[in-house]
mmCIF file of C-alpha atoms and ligand atoms in Angstrom:
data_model
loop_
_atom_site.group_PDB
_atom_site.id
_atom_site.type_symbol
_atom_site.label_atom_id
_atom_site.label_comp_id
_atom_site.label_asym_id
_atom_site.label_seq_id
_atom_site.Cartn_x
_atom_site.Cartn_y
_atom_site.Cartn_z
ATOM 1 C CA MET O 1 -161.105 78.541 -84.900
ATOM 2 C CA THR O 2 -163.841 79.568 -82.426
ATOM 3 C CA ALA O 3 -163.269 82.121 -79.669
ATOM 4 C CA ALA O 4 -163.366 79.311 -77.085
ATOM 5 C CA THR O 5 -160.685 77.185 -78.771
ATOM 6 C CA ARG O 6 -158.551 80.276 -79.366
ATOM 7 C CA GLN O 7 -158.757 81.031 -75.642
ATOM 8 C CA ASP O 8 -157.784 77.440 -74.847
ATOM 9 C CA SER O 9 -154.838 77.655 -77.162
ATOM 10 C CA PHE O 10 -153.658 80.873 -75.427
ATOM 11 C CA LEU O 11 -153.891 79.162 -72.078
ATOM 12 C CA GLU O 12 -152.028 76.140 -73.411
ATOM 13 C CA GLN O 13 -149.352 78.357 -74.860
ATOM 14 C CA ALA O 14 -149.103 80.304 -71.614
ATOM 15 C CA VAL O 15 -148.609 77.036 -69.736
ATOM 16 C CA GLN O 16 -146.072 75.775 -72.277
ATOM 17 C CA LEU O 17 -144.088 78.983 -72.029
ATOM 18 C CA GLY O 18 -144.440 79.195 -68.235
ATOM 19 C CA VAL O 19 -146.218 82.579 -68.457
ATOM 20 C CA GLY O 20 -147.723 83.418 -65.068
ATOM 21 C CA GLU O 21 -150.011 86.355 -65.887
ATOM 22 C CA LEU O 22 -151.686 87.924 -68.911
ATOM 23 C CA HIS O 23 -153.304 91.368 -68.618
ATOM 24 C CA PHE O 24 -155.320 93.263 -71.214
ATOM 25 C CA LYS O 25 -156.314 96.903 -71.496
ATOM 26 C CA ILE O 26 -158.604 98.379 -74.105
ATOM 27 C CA ASP O 27 -159.355 102.094 -74.273
ATOM 28 C CA GLN O 28 -161.117 103.003 -77.486
ATOM 29 C CA ARG O 29 -160.965 106.765 -76.791
ATOM 30 C CA VAL O 30 -157.203 106.793 -77.431
ATOM 31 C CA GLY O 31 -157.036 103.617 -79.568
ATOM 32 C CA LEU O 32 -155.167 101.559 -76.958
ATOM 33 C CA TYR O 33 -155.167 97.763 -77.318
ATOM 34 C CA ALA O 34 -152.528 96.543 -74.881
ATOM 35 C CA VAL O 35 -151.324 93.174 -73.630
ATOM 36 C CA VAL O 36 -148.974 92.778 -70.695
ATOM 37 C CA ALA O 37 -147.457 89.308 -70.269
ATOM 38 C CA ILE O 38 -145.667 88.569 -67.016
ATOM 39 C CA HIS O 39 -143.641 85.394 -67.301
ATOM 40 C CA ASN O 40 -141.996 84.966 -63.925
ATOM 41 C CA THR O 41 -141.327 87.131 -60.882
ATOM 42 C CA THR O 42 -139.174 84.726 -58.854
ATOM 43 C CA LEU O 43 -136.098 86.955 -59.092
ATOM 44 C CA GLY O 44 -137.968 90.283 -58.798
ATOM 45 C CA PRO O 45 -140.571 92.447 -60.563
ATOM 46 C CA ALA O 46 -140.969 91.714 -64.257
ATOM 47 C CA LEU O 47 -138.964 94.140 -66.373
ATOM 48 C CA GLY O 48 -139.269 94.310 -70.144
ATOM 49 C CA GLY O 49 -139.833 96.419 -73.212
ATOM 50 C CA CYS O 50 -143.037 98.078 -74.313
ATOM 51 C CA ARG O 51 -143.437 97.401 -78.026
ATOM 52 C CA CYS O 52 -145.799 99.401 -80.245
ATOM 53 C CA VAL O 53 -145.894 97.840 -83.716
ATOM 54 C CA ASN O 54 -148.369 96.557 -86.297
ATOM 55 C CA TYR O 55 -149.851 93.105 -85.767
ATOM 56 C CA PRO O 56 -152.088 91.277 -88.238
ATOM 57 C CA ASN O 57 -154.447 90.338 -85.375
ATOM 58 C CA SER O 58 -154.708 90.212 -81.589
ATOM 59 C CA SER O 59 -153.676 86.516 -81.426
ATOM 60 C CA GLU O 60 -150.293 87.367 -82.922
ATOM 61 C CA ALA O 61 -149.879 90.240 -80.462
ATOM 62 C CA ILE O 62 -150.640 88.015 -77.451
ATOM 63 C CA LYS O 63 -148.334 85.253 -78.695
ATOM 64 C CA ASP O 64 -145.546 87.765 -79.249
ATOM 65 C CA ALA O 65 -145.990 89.236 -75.756
ATOM 66 C CA MET O 66 -145.795 85.774 -74.152
ATOM 67 C CA ARG O 67 -142.693 84.631 -76.065
ATOM 68 C CA LEU O 68 -140.930 87.927 -75.454
ATOM 69 C CA ALA O 69 -141.798 87.868 -71.735
ATOM 70 C CA ARG O 70 -140.252 84.420 -71.419
ATOM 71 C CA GLY O 71 -137.108 85.679 -73.150
ATOM 72 C CA MET O 72 -136.892 88.516 -70.602
ATOM 73 C CA SER O 73 -137.044 86.087 -67.648
ATOM 74 C CA TYR O 74 -134.257 84.015 -69.148
ATOM 75 C CA LYS O 75 -132.234 87.121 -70.006
ATOM 76 C CA SER O 76 -132.485 88.490 -66.459
ATOM 77 C CA ALA O 77 -131.631 85.108 -64.990
ATOM 78 C CA ILE O 78 -128.584 84.505 -67.154
ATOM 79 C CA CYS O 79 -127.338 88.034 -66.385
ATOM 80 C CA LYS O 80 -127.990 87.401 -62.658
ATOM 81 C CA LEU O 81 -130.191 90.504 -62.384
ATOM 82 C CA PRO O 82 -132.843 90.860 -59.644
ATOM 83 C CA TYR O 83 -135.736 91.067 -62.102
ATOM 84 C CA GLY O 84 -138.354 88.806 -63.570
ATOM 85 C CA GLY O 85 -139.531 88.734 -67.172
ATOM 86 C CA GLY O 86 -142.394 90.635 -68.730
ATOM 87 C CA LYS O 87 -143.301 92.415 -71.916
ATOM 88 C CA SER O 88 -146.015 94.743 -73.100
ATOM 89 C CA VAL O 89 -147.310 94.745 -76.615
ATOM 90 C CA LEU O 90 -149.405 97.634 -77.937
ATOM 91 C CA MET O 91 -151.172 97.027 -81.239
ATOM 92 C CA ARG O 92 -150.279 100.205 -83.081
ATOM 93 C CA PRO O 93 -153.440 102.032 -84.155
ATOM 94 C CA ARG O 94 -153.657 103.202 -87.759
ATOM 95 C CA LEU O 95 -154.031 106.738 -86.503
ATOM 96 C CA MET O 96 -152.770 107.949 -83.142
ATOM 97 C CA GLU O 97 -154.297 111.376 -82.607
ATOM 98 C CA ASP O 98 -152.733 112.159 -79.247
ATOM 99 C CA ARG O 99 -149.599 110.089 -78.598
ATOM 100 C CA VAL O 100 -149.024 111.526 -75.108
ATOM 101 C CA ALA O 101 -152.602 110.711 -74.021
ATOM 102 C CA TYR O 102 -152.216 107.187 -75.489
ATOM 103 C CA PHE O 103 -149.137 106.446 -73.389
ATOM 104 C CA GLU O 104 -150.605 108.184 -70.322
ATOM 105 C CA VAL O 105 -153.583 105.811 -70.419
ATOM 106 C CA PHE O 106 -151.167 102.905 -70.700
ATOM 107 C CA GLY O 107 -149.301 104.350 -67.679
ATOM 108 C CA GLU O 108 -152.555 104.330 -65.659
ATOM 109 C CA PHE O 109 -152.943 100.651 -66.508
ATOM 110 C CA LEU O 110 -149.385 99.883 -65.343
ATOM 111 C CA GLU O 111 -150.131 101.724 -62.108
ATOM 112 C CA GLN O 112 -153.071 99.360 -61.554
ATOM 113 C CA LEU O 113 -150.681 96.402 -61.917
ATOM 114 C CA GLY O 114 -148.931 97.763 -58.826
ATOM 115 C CA GLY O 115 -145.333 97.427 -60.011
ATOM 116 C CA ARG O 116 -145.389 93.745 -60.883
ATOM 117 C CA TYR O 117 -144.350 94.859 -64.389
ATOM 118 C CA ILE O 118 -141.932 97.703 -65.209
ATOM 119 C CA ALA O 119 -142.016 99.007 -68.791
ATOM 120 C CA ALA O 120 -138.959 99.942 -70.860
ATOM 121 C CA MET O 121 -138.384 101.244 -74.396
ATOM 122 C CA ASP O 122 -138.658 98.777 -77.282
ATOM 123 C CA SER O 123 -139.447 98.667 -81.004
ATOM 124 C CA GLY O 124 -141.806 101.469 -81.928
ATOM 125 C CA THR O 125 -141.512 103.357 -78.640
ATOM 126 C CA SER O 126 -139.261 106.224 -77.606
ATOM 127 C CA VAL O 127 -137.856 107.967 -74.553
ATOM 128 C CA GLU O 128 -140.675 110.561 -74.974
ATOM 129 C CA ASP O 129 -143.268 107.755 -74.804
ATOM 130 C CA MET O 130 -141.677 106.458 -71.588
ATOM 131 C CA ASP O 131 -141.844 110.039 -70.235
ATOM 132 C CA ALA O 132 -145.596 110.104 -71.011
ATOM 133 C CA ILE O 133 -146.080 106.770 -69.172
ATOM 134 C CA ALA O 134 -144.178 108.289 -66.232
ATOM 135 C CA HIS O 135 -146.858 111.015 -65.926
ATOM 136 C CA ARG O 136 -149.108 108.296 -64.507
ATOM 137 C CA THR O 137 -146.837 105.691 -62.888
ATOM 138 C CA GLN O 138 -143.354 105.195 -61.545
ATOM 139 C CA HIS O 139 -143.236 101.650 -62.938
ATOM 140 C CA VAL O 140 -141.378 102.656 -66.085
ATOM 141 C CA THR O 141 -137.748 103.157 -67.052
ATOM 142 C CA CYS O 142 -135.821 104.515 -70.089
ATOM 143 C CA THR O 143 -137.334 107.942 -69.303
ATOM 144 C CA SER O 144 -135.248 111.020 -70.092
ATOM 145 C CA ASP O 145 -134.095 111.314 -66.475
ATOM 146 C CA GLN O 146 -133.558 107.559 -65.990
ATOM 147 C CA ALA O 147 -131.363 105.439 -68.271
ATOM 148 C CA GLY O 148 -132.658 106.930 -71.560
ATOM 149 C CA ASP O 149 -132.217 104.942 -74.769
ATOM 150 C CA PRO O 150 -130.595 101.556 -73.968
ATOM 151 C CA SER O 151 -129.729 100.821 -77.633
ATOM 152 C CA PRO O 152 -126.049 101.877 -77.476
ATOM 153 C CA LEU O 153 -125.357 99.345 -74.714
ATOM 154 C CA THR O 154 -127.394 96.688 -76.510
ATOM 155 C CA ALA O 155 -125.171 97.305 -79.537
ATOM 156 C CA LEU O 156 -122.041 97.060 -77.402
ATOM 157 C CA GLY O 157 -123.215 93.681 -76.070
ATOM 158 C CA VAL O 158 -123.872 92.442 -79.612
ATOM 159 C CA PHE O 159 -120.430 93.663 -80.643
ATOM 160 C CA ARG O 160 -118.871 91.716 -77.750
ATOM 161 C CA GLY O 161 -120.928 88.677 -78.771
ATOM 162 C CA ILE O 162 -119.644 88.907 -82.338
ATOM 163 C CA GLU O 163 -116.084 89.101 -80.988
ATOM 164 C CA ALA O 164 -116.681 85.953 -78.905
ATOM 165 C CA ALA O 165 -118.295 84.081 -81.812
ATOM 166 C CA ALA O 166 -115.526 85.107 -84.238
ATOM 167 C CA ARG O 167 -112.890 83.869 -81.820
ATOM 168 C CA PHE O 168 -114.720 80.606 -81.140
ATOM 169 C CA SER O 169 -115.786 79.778 -84.664
ATOM 170 C CA LEU O 170 -113.213 81.496 -86.869
ATOM 171 C CA GLN O 171 -110.229 81.638 -84.475
ATOM 172 C CA ARG O 172 -110.165 85.410 -84.933
ATOM 173 C CA SER O 173 -108.512 87.562 -82.283
ATOM 174 C CA ASP O 174 -109.701 90.799 -83.958
ATOM 175 C CA LEU O 175 -112.432 91.872 -86.371
ATOM 176 C CA GLU O 176 -110.183 93.459 -89.016
ATOM 177 C CA ASP O 177 -111.758 92.784 -92.434
ATOM 178 C CA LEU O 178 -114.430 90.502 -90.930
ATOM 179 C CA HIS O 179 -117.514 90.775 -93.160
ATOM 180 C CA VAL O 180 -120.733 91.453 -91.251
ATOM 181 C CA ALA O 181 -124.162 91.671 -92.916
ATOM 182 C CA ILE O 182 -126.559 93.696 -90.781
ATOM 183 C CA GLN O 183 -130.321 93.320 -91.252
ATOM 184 C CA GLY O 184 -131.925 96.490 -89.893
ATOM 185 C CA VAL O 185 -129.888 99.587 -89.124
ATOM 186 C CA GLY O 186 -132.243 101.315 -86.684
ATOM 187 C CA HIS O 187 -131.240 102.174 -83.124
ATOM 188 C CA VAL O 188 -129.181 99.046 -82.415
ATOM 189 C CA GLY O 189 -128.095 98.203 -85.965
ATOM 190 C CA HIS O 190 -126.629 101.647 -86.573
ATOM 191 C CA ALA O 191 -124.757 101.737 -83.249
ATOM 192 C CA LEU O 192 -123.456 98.212 -83.955
ATOM 193 C CA ALA O 193 -122.310 99.282 -87.419
ATOM 194 C CA ALA O 194 -120.340 102.141 -85.843
ATOM 195 C CA LEU O 195 -118.547 99.786 -83.424
ATOM 196 C CA LEU O 196 -117.780 97.227 -86.137
ATOM 197 C CA HIS O 197 -116.510 99.912 -88.532
ATOM 198 C CA GLU O 198 -114.255 101.249 -85.786
ATOM 199 C CA ALA O 199 -112.870 97.709 -85.317
ATOM 200 C CA GLY O 200 -112.062 97.419 -89.040
ATOM 201 C CA ALA O 201 -114.934 95.139 -90.106
ATOM 202 C CA ARG O 202 -116.487 95.310 -93.602
ATOM 203 C CA LEU O 203 -120.218 95.954 -93.614
ATOM 204 C CA THR O 204 -123.166 95.105 -95.824
ATOM 205 C CA VAL O 205 -126.451 96.583 -94.644
ATOM 206 C CA ALA O 206 -130.153 96.517 -95.494
ATOM 207 C CA ASP O 207 -133.200 98.314 -94.141
ATOM 208 C CA HIS O 208 -136.641 99.201 -95.441
ATOM 209 C CA ASN O 209 -135.797 102.798 -94.595
ATOM 210 C CA PRO O 210 -133.470 104.194 -97.301
ATOM 211 C CA THR O 211 -132.380 107.142 -95.130
ATOM 212 C CA LEU O 212 -131.000 104.770 -92.501
ATOM 213 C CA VAL O 213 -129.189 102.757 -95.164
ATOM 214 C CA LYS O 214 -127.641 105.870 -96.688
ATOM 215 C CA ARG O 215 -126.393 106.960 -93.264
ATOM 216 C CA CYS O 216 -124.431 103.692 -92.958
ATOM 217 C CA VAL O 217 -123.089 103.962 -96.500
ATOM 218 C CA ASP O 218 -121.918 107.545 -95.867
ATOM 219 C CA GLU O 219 -120.577 107.054 -92.343
ATOM 220 C CA PHE O 220 -119.115 103.547 -92.507
ATOM 221 C CA ASP O 221 -118.494 102.894 -96.181
ATOM 222 C CA ALA O 222 -121.066 100.075 -95.961
ATOM 223 C CA LEU O 223 -122.348 98.251 -99.021
ATOM 224 C CA ALA O 224 -126.130 98.493 -99.358
ATOM 225 C CA VAL O 225 -128.327 95.631 -100.591
ATOM 226 C CA PRO O 226 -132.128 95.428 -100.921
ATOM 227 C CA ALA O 227 -133.892 94.268 -97.745
ATOM 228 C CA GLN O 228 -135.006 91.022 -99.390
ATOM 229 C CA SER O 229 -131.391 90.073 -100.286
ATOM 230 C CA ILE O 230 -129.544 90.543 -96.998
ATOM 231 C CA LEU O 231 -129.936 86.879 -95.967
ATOM 232 C CA ASP O 232 -128.275 85.739 -99.212
ATOM 233 C CA VAL O 233 -125.125 87.791 -98.634
ATOM 234 C CA GLU O 234 -121.977 85.714 -98.302
ATOM 235 C CA ALA O 235 -120.488 87.028 -95.053
ATOM 236 C CA ASP O 236 -118.694 85.837 -91.931
ATOM 237 C CA VAL O 237 -121.520 87.066 -89.704
ATOM 238 C CA LEU O 238 -125.219 87.735 -90.228
ATOM 239 C CA ALA O 239 -126.439 90.203 -87.581
ATOM 240 C CA PRO O 240 -130.274 90.231 -87.480
ATOM 241 C CA CYS O 241 -131.168 93.598 -85.906
ATOM 242 C CA ALA O 242 -134.709 94.034 -87.234
ATOM 243 C CA LEU O 243 -137.561 91.810 -86.026
ATOM 244 C CA GLY O 244 -137.919 88.201 -84.841
ATOM 245 C CA GLY O 245 -138.593 84.882 -86.585
ATOM 246 C CA ILE O 246 -135.980 85.576 -89.209
ATOM 247 C CA ILE O 247 -134.448 82.075 -89.108
ATOM 248 C CA ASN O 248 -137.304 80.008 -90.530
ATOM 249 C CA ASP O 249 -138.106 77.295 -93.089
ATOM 250 C CA ASN O 250 -137.866 79.760 -95.963
ATOM 251 C CA SER O 251 -134.657 81.497 -94.917
ATOM 252 C CA ILE O 252 -132.444 78.866 -93.327
ATOM 253 C CA HIS O 253 -131.127 77.316 -96.543
ATOM 254 C CA ARG O 254 -130.362 80.730 -98.006
ATOM 255 C CA LEU O 255 -127.838 81.602 -95.289
ATOM 256 C CA ARG O 256 -124.226 81.878 -96.432
ATOM 257 C CA CYS O 257 -122.584 82.885 -93.177
ATOM 258 C CA ALA O 258 -120.551 81.159 -90.464
ATOM 259 C CA ILE O 259 -122.210 82.962 -87.550
ATOM 260 C CA VAL O 260 -125.659 84.389 -86.741
ATOM 261 C CA ALA O 261 -125.288 87.031 -84.026
ATOM 262 C CA GLY O 262 -127.593 90.024 -83.725
ATOM 263 C CA SER O 263 -129.914 91.951 -81.444
ATOM 264 C CA ALA O 264 -133.364 90.855 -82.630
ATOM 265 C CA ASN O 265 -135.462 88.934 -80.114
ATOM 266 C CA ASN O 266 -136.750 85.441 -80.975
ATOM 267 C CA GLN O 267 -134.611 85.100 -84.100
ATOM 268 C CA LEU O 268 -135.324 81.368 -84.354
ATOM 269 C CA SER O 269 -138.815 80.773 -85.650
ATOM 270 C CA THR O 270 -138.917 77.441 -83.745
ATOM 271 C CA PRO O 271 -136.370 75.425 -81.709
ATOM 272 C CA VAL O 272 -135.976 73.115 -84.729
ATOM 273 C CA HIS O 273 -134.312 75.954 -86.608
ATOM 274 C CA GLY O 274 -131.642 76.161 -83.919
ATOM 275 C CA MET O 275 -130.877 72.485 -84.438
ATOM 276 C CA GLN O 276 -130.767 73.015 -88.197
ATOM 277 C CA LEU O 277 -128.271 75.871 -87.791
ATOM 278 C CA GLN O 278 -126.085 73.536 -85.737
ATOM 279 C CA GLN O 279 -126.329 70.833 -88.434
ATOM 280 C CA LEU O 280 -125.353 73.388 -91.067
ATOM 281 C CA GLY O 281 -122.277 74.302 -89.005
ATOM 282 C CA ILE O 282 -123.523 77.863 -88.403
ATOM 283 C CA LEU O 283 -122.783 79.162 -84.900
ATOM 284 C CA TYR O 284 -125.812 80.860 -83.350
ATOM 285 C CA ALA O 285 -125.412 83.361 -80.500
ATOM 286 C CA PRO O 286 -128.598 82.929 -78.388
ATOM 287 C CA ASP O 287 -130.557 86.161 -78.810
ATOM 288 C CA TYR O 288 -131.468 86.855 -75.209
ATOM 289 C CA VAL O 289 -127.838 86.496 -74.145
ATOM 290 C CA ILE O 290 -126.223 88.617 -76.865
ATOM 291 C CA ASN O 291 -128.870 91.374 -76.690
ATOM 292 C CA ALA O 292 -128.883 91.722 -72.888
ATOM 293 C CA GLY O 293 -126.910 94.997 -72.889
ATOM 294 C CA GLY O 294 -130.023 97.168 -72.896
ATOM 295 C CA LEU O 295 -131.567 95.278 -69.990
ATOM 296 C CA ILE O 296 -128.317 95.545 -68.028
ATOM 297 C CA ARG O 297 -128.303 99.299 -68.728
ATOM 298 C CA VAL O 298 -131.798 99.796 -67.316
ATOM 299 C CA ALA O 299 -131.347 97.362 -64.403
ATOM 300 C CA ILE O 300 -128.010 98.693 -63.125
ATOM 301 C CA ARG O 301 -127.988 102.424 -62.434
ATOM 302 C CA ASP O 302 -124.204 102.743 -62.000
ATOM 303 C CA GLU O 303 -122.858 103.412 -65.499
ATOM 304 C CA GLN O 304 -119.416 101.941 -64.916
ATOM 305 C CA GLN O 305 -120.841 98.753 -63.427
ATOM 306 C CA ALA O 306 -123.351 98.432 -66.255
ATOM 307 C CA HIS O 307 -120.581 98.869 -68.818
ATOM 308 C CA GLU O 308 -118.480 96.136 -67.176
ATOM 309 C CA ARG O 309 -121.414 93.730 -67.112
ATOM 310 C CA VAL O 310 -122.100 94.363 -70.795
ATOM 311 C CA MET O 311 -118.457 93.740 -71.685
ATOM 312 C CA ALA O 312 -118.787 90.398 -69.847
ATOM 313 C CA ILE O 313 -121.402 89.196 -72.376
ATOM 314 C CA TYR O 314 -118.303 88.022 -74.276
ATOM 315 C CA ASP O 315 -117.414 85.584 -71.445
ATOM 316 C CA THR O 316 -120.968 84.332 -70.950
ATOM 317 C CA LEU O 317 -121.334 83.569 -74.653
ATOM 318 C CA TYR O 318 -117.915 81.984 -74.947
ATOM 319 C CA GLU O 319 -118.767 79.675 -72.040
ATOM 320 C CA ILE O 320 -122.070 78.772 -73.746
ATOM 321 C CA PHE O 321 -120.300 78.033 -77.051
ATOM 322 C CA GLU O 322 -117.737 75.810 -75.299
ATOM 323 C CA GLN O 323 -120.399 73.908 -73.378
ATOM 324 C CA ALA O 324 -122.517 73.504 -76.512
ATOM 325 C CA ALA O 325 -119.558 72.079 -78.445
ATOM 326 C CA LYS O 326 -118.747 69.720 -75.580
ATOM 327 C CA ASP O 327 -122.359 68.502 -75.268
ATOM 328 C CA GLU O 328 -122.955 68.570 -79.049
ATOM 329 C CA GLN O 329 -126.033 70.721 -78.411
ATOM 330 C CA PRO O 330 -127.253 73.948 -79.998
ATOM 331 C CA PRO O 331 -126.032 76.957 -77.940
ATOM 332 C CA GLU O 332 -129.567 78.198 -77.205
ATOM 333 C CA LEU O 333 -130.420 74.939 -75.410
ATOM 334 C CA VAL O 334 -127.308 75.301 -73.260
ATOM 335 C CA ALA O 335 -128.296 78.909 -72.494
ATOM 336 C CA ASP O 336 -131.877 77.842 -71.659
ATOM 337 C CA SER O 337 -130.664 75.216 -69.275
ATOM 338 C CA MET O 338 -128.318 77.692 -67.538
ATOM 339 C CA ALA O 339 -131.179 80.203 -67.175
ATOM 340 C CA GLU O 340 -133.665 77.553 -65.974
ATOM 341 C CA THR O 341 -131.247 76.366 -63.306
ATOM 342 C CA ILE O 342 -131.178 79.911 -61.902
ATOM 343 C CA LEU O 343 -134.926 80.520 -62.351
ATOM 344 C CA TYR O 344 -136.370 77.304 -61.032
ATOM 345 C CA SER O 345 -133.827 75.864 -58.616
ATOM 346 C CA ASN O 346 -135.329 77.802 -55.670
ATOM 347 C CA GLN O 347 -138.900 76.771 -56.341
ATOM 348 C CA PRO O 348 -140.693 73.860 -54.687
ATOM 349 C CA GLY O 349 -139.854 70.854 -56.847
ATOM 350 C CA GLY O 350 -136.592 72.499 -57.895
ATOM 351 C CA HIS O 351 -135.386 72.276 -61.472
ATOM 352 C CA SER O 352 -138.073 69.747 -62.349
ATOM 353 C CA HIS O 353 -140.420 72.759 -62.630
ATOM 354 C CA ASP O 354 -139.298 73.353 -66.191
ATOM 355 C CA PRO O 355 -142.390 74.891 -67.849
ATOM 356 C CA MET O 356 -141.428 73.465 -71.227
ATOM 357 C CA SER O 357 -141.869 70.000 -69.778
ATOM 358 C CA LEU O 358 -145.614 70.750 -69.565
ATOM 359 C CA ALA O 359 -145.725 71.008 -73.332
ATOM 360 C CA GLY O 360 -147.262 67.521 -73.532
HETATM 361 P P1 NAD D 1 -135.555 99.865 -84.546
HETATM 362 O O1 NAD D 1 -137.014 99.850 -84.813
HETATM 363 O O2 NAD D 1 -134.888 101.140 -84.192
HETATM 364 O O3 NAD D 1 -134.757 99.249 -85.807
HETATM 365 C C1 NAD D 1 -135.173 98.153 -86.526
HETATM 366 C C2 NAD D 1 -134.902 98.456 -87.998
HETATM 367 O O4 NAD D 1 -135.140 97.279 -88.753
HETATM 368 C C3 NAD D 1 -135.809 99.554 -88.571
HETATM 369 O O5 NAD D 1 -135.004 100.565 -89.134
HETATM 370 C C4 NAD D 1 -136.643 98.817 -89.631
HETATM 371 O O6 NAD D 1 -136.894 99.631 -90.773
HETATM 372 C C5 NAD D 1 -135.724 97.668 -89.986
HETATM 373 N N1 NAD D 1 -136.396 96.510 -90.556
HETATM 374 C C6 NAD D 1 -137.566 95.938 -90.203
HETATM 375 N N2 NAD D 1 -137.809 94.850 -90.944
HETATM 376 C C7 NAD D 1 -136.750 94.722 -91.781
HETATM 377 C C8 NAD D 1 -136.401 93.784 -92.786
HETATM 378 N N3 NAD D 1 -137.192 92.737 -93.081
HETATM 379 N N4 NAD D 1 -135.240 93.951 -93.450
HETATM 380 C C9 NAD D 1 -134.419 94.985 -93.163
HETATM 381 N N5 NAD D 1 -134.700 95.918 -92.220
HETATM 382 C C10 NAD D 1 -135.853 95.780 -91.546
HETATM 383 O O7 NAD D 1 -135.344 98.758 -83.416
HETATM 384 P P2 NAD D 1 -134.050 98.581 -82.496
HETATM 385 O O8 NAD D 1 -134.292 99.264 -81.194
HETATM 386 O O9 NAD D 1 -132.836 98.887 -83.278
HETATM 387 O O10 NAD D 1 -134.121 97.020 -82.200
HETATM 388 C C11 NAD D 1 -133.803 96.087 -83.217
HETATM 389 C C12 NAD D 1 -134.109 94.680 -82.699
HETATM 390 O O11 NAD D 1 -133.342 94.418 -81.533
HETATM 391 C C13 NAD D 1 -135.580 94.468 -82.305
HETATM 392 O O12 NAD D 1 -135.924 93.133 -82.591
HETATM 393 C C14 NAD D 1 -135.563 94.663 -80.804
HETATM 394 O O13 NAD D 1 -136.593 93.958 -80.154
HETATM 395 C C15 NAD D 1 -134.207 94.063 -80.452
HETATM 396 N N6 NAD D 1 -133.672 94.608 -79.207
HETATM 397 C C16 NAD D 1 -133.476 95.934 -79.080
HETATM 398 C C17 NAD D 1 -132.950 96.425 -77.891
HETATM 399 C C18 NAD D 1 -132.672 97.897 -77.723
HETATM 400 O O14 NAD D 1 -131.982 98.264 -76.758
HETATM 401 N N7 NAD D 1 -133.170 98.753 -78.599
HETATM 402 C C19 NAD D 1 -132.636 95.548 -76.831
HETATM 403 C C20 NAD D 1 -132.841 94.165 -77.007
HETATM 404 C C21 NAD D 1 -133.367 93.711 -78.209
#
């Protein structure tokens, strides 16, 4: 593919996804290769995580930023928060000599964007990194004096989502002895494991990091399996809490669970996989709805109010499951249509401005 056709395909993808702005920053002194995707600012400034992970190439990084930014718009809309959707993706350098300087330079870049995008913590970034960004701009959250790590509330939202899915799909009024397989026991996965253990659930866990696995075995009596086997585990619930794209052509027929409900963003590799889950009779909790707890935490300063809104993820998901069953549609399409009604109903042309309809 030539550079020109690659550029065209980015623009096409941006149009398909409804992404409004793409910004790039390169600073070779500190090894910064950054993409900021702003999907939509109809409801307010774009708020979304700043991810710093390995990418095989810049195309994958840009694609990831655009898809994640769209998810943030939909997440904000469905949670009725006054924010738009955006995401920043930093291609992690092989060697980062001065991490503070790296994030300070990124902070200068965000300052130039004038507040249209507000950064938050995400995979591969920490509260300390957000503090470094804050040396150069106020357009950042999850700093040590503002919200901090949102993972515990993300985990609470996922826990509430699992409760809703277990009631809807398995007619369970509690989680006693429910078997949950958790893929990835990092920030969210570990906090989720704690909540599920407390509620009496049985856990099977996997992570590439053996220390994190051992912590779950010791603290929650979890069963450990190799990372490559977690999708084969026969369980009531599979909770993907690692990275996206996990439900794909290779994995979907290995699943032996009744419910897929976890924190990872973009769990479905393509929309077709959502339809396949429905055909297989596996209930899928749309990722941007079930993992909205962290966003709610950073968007709503009042802790009590934020907690209440996270608890209500149960009701939102239950309503989506009911509507999906009634319409015989996959739950993520019902969620998309609820979010699009909120996002696009105030724009000229109303709901007909569904960006996906431009897909051609
Ligand atoms: P994290 O980096 O702390 O944890 C992810 C864990 O998954 C790591 O321990 C990693 O070793 C493990 N992992 C990666 N690939 C794996 C694989 N193939 N098999 C098993 N384990 C694997 O990240 P996190 O903050 O816990 O977030 C987890 C997911 O939830 C991410 O997709 C993130 O985007 C999403 N999410 C997080 C939040 C939040 O508040 N942290 C909010 C919304 C969504």
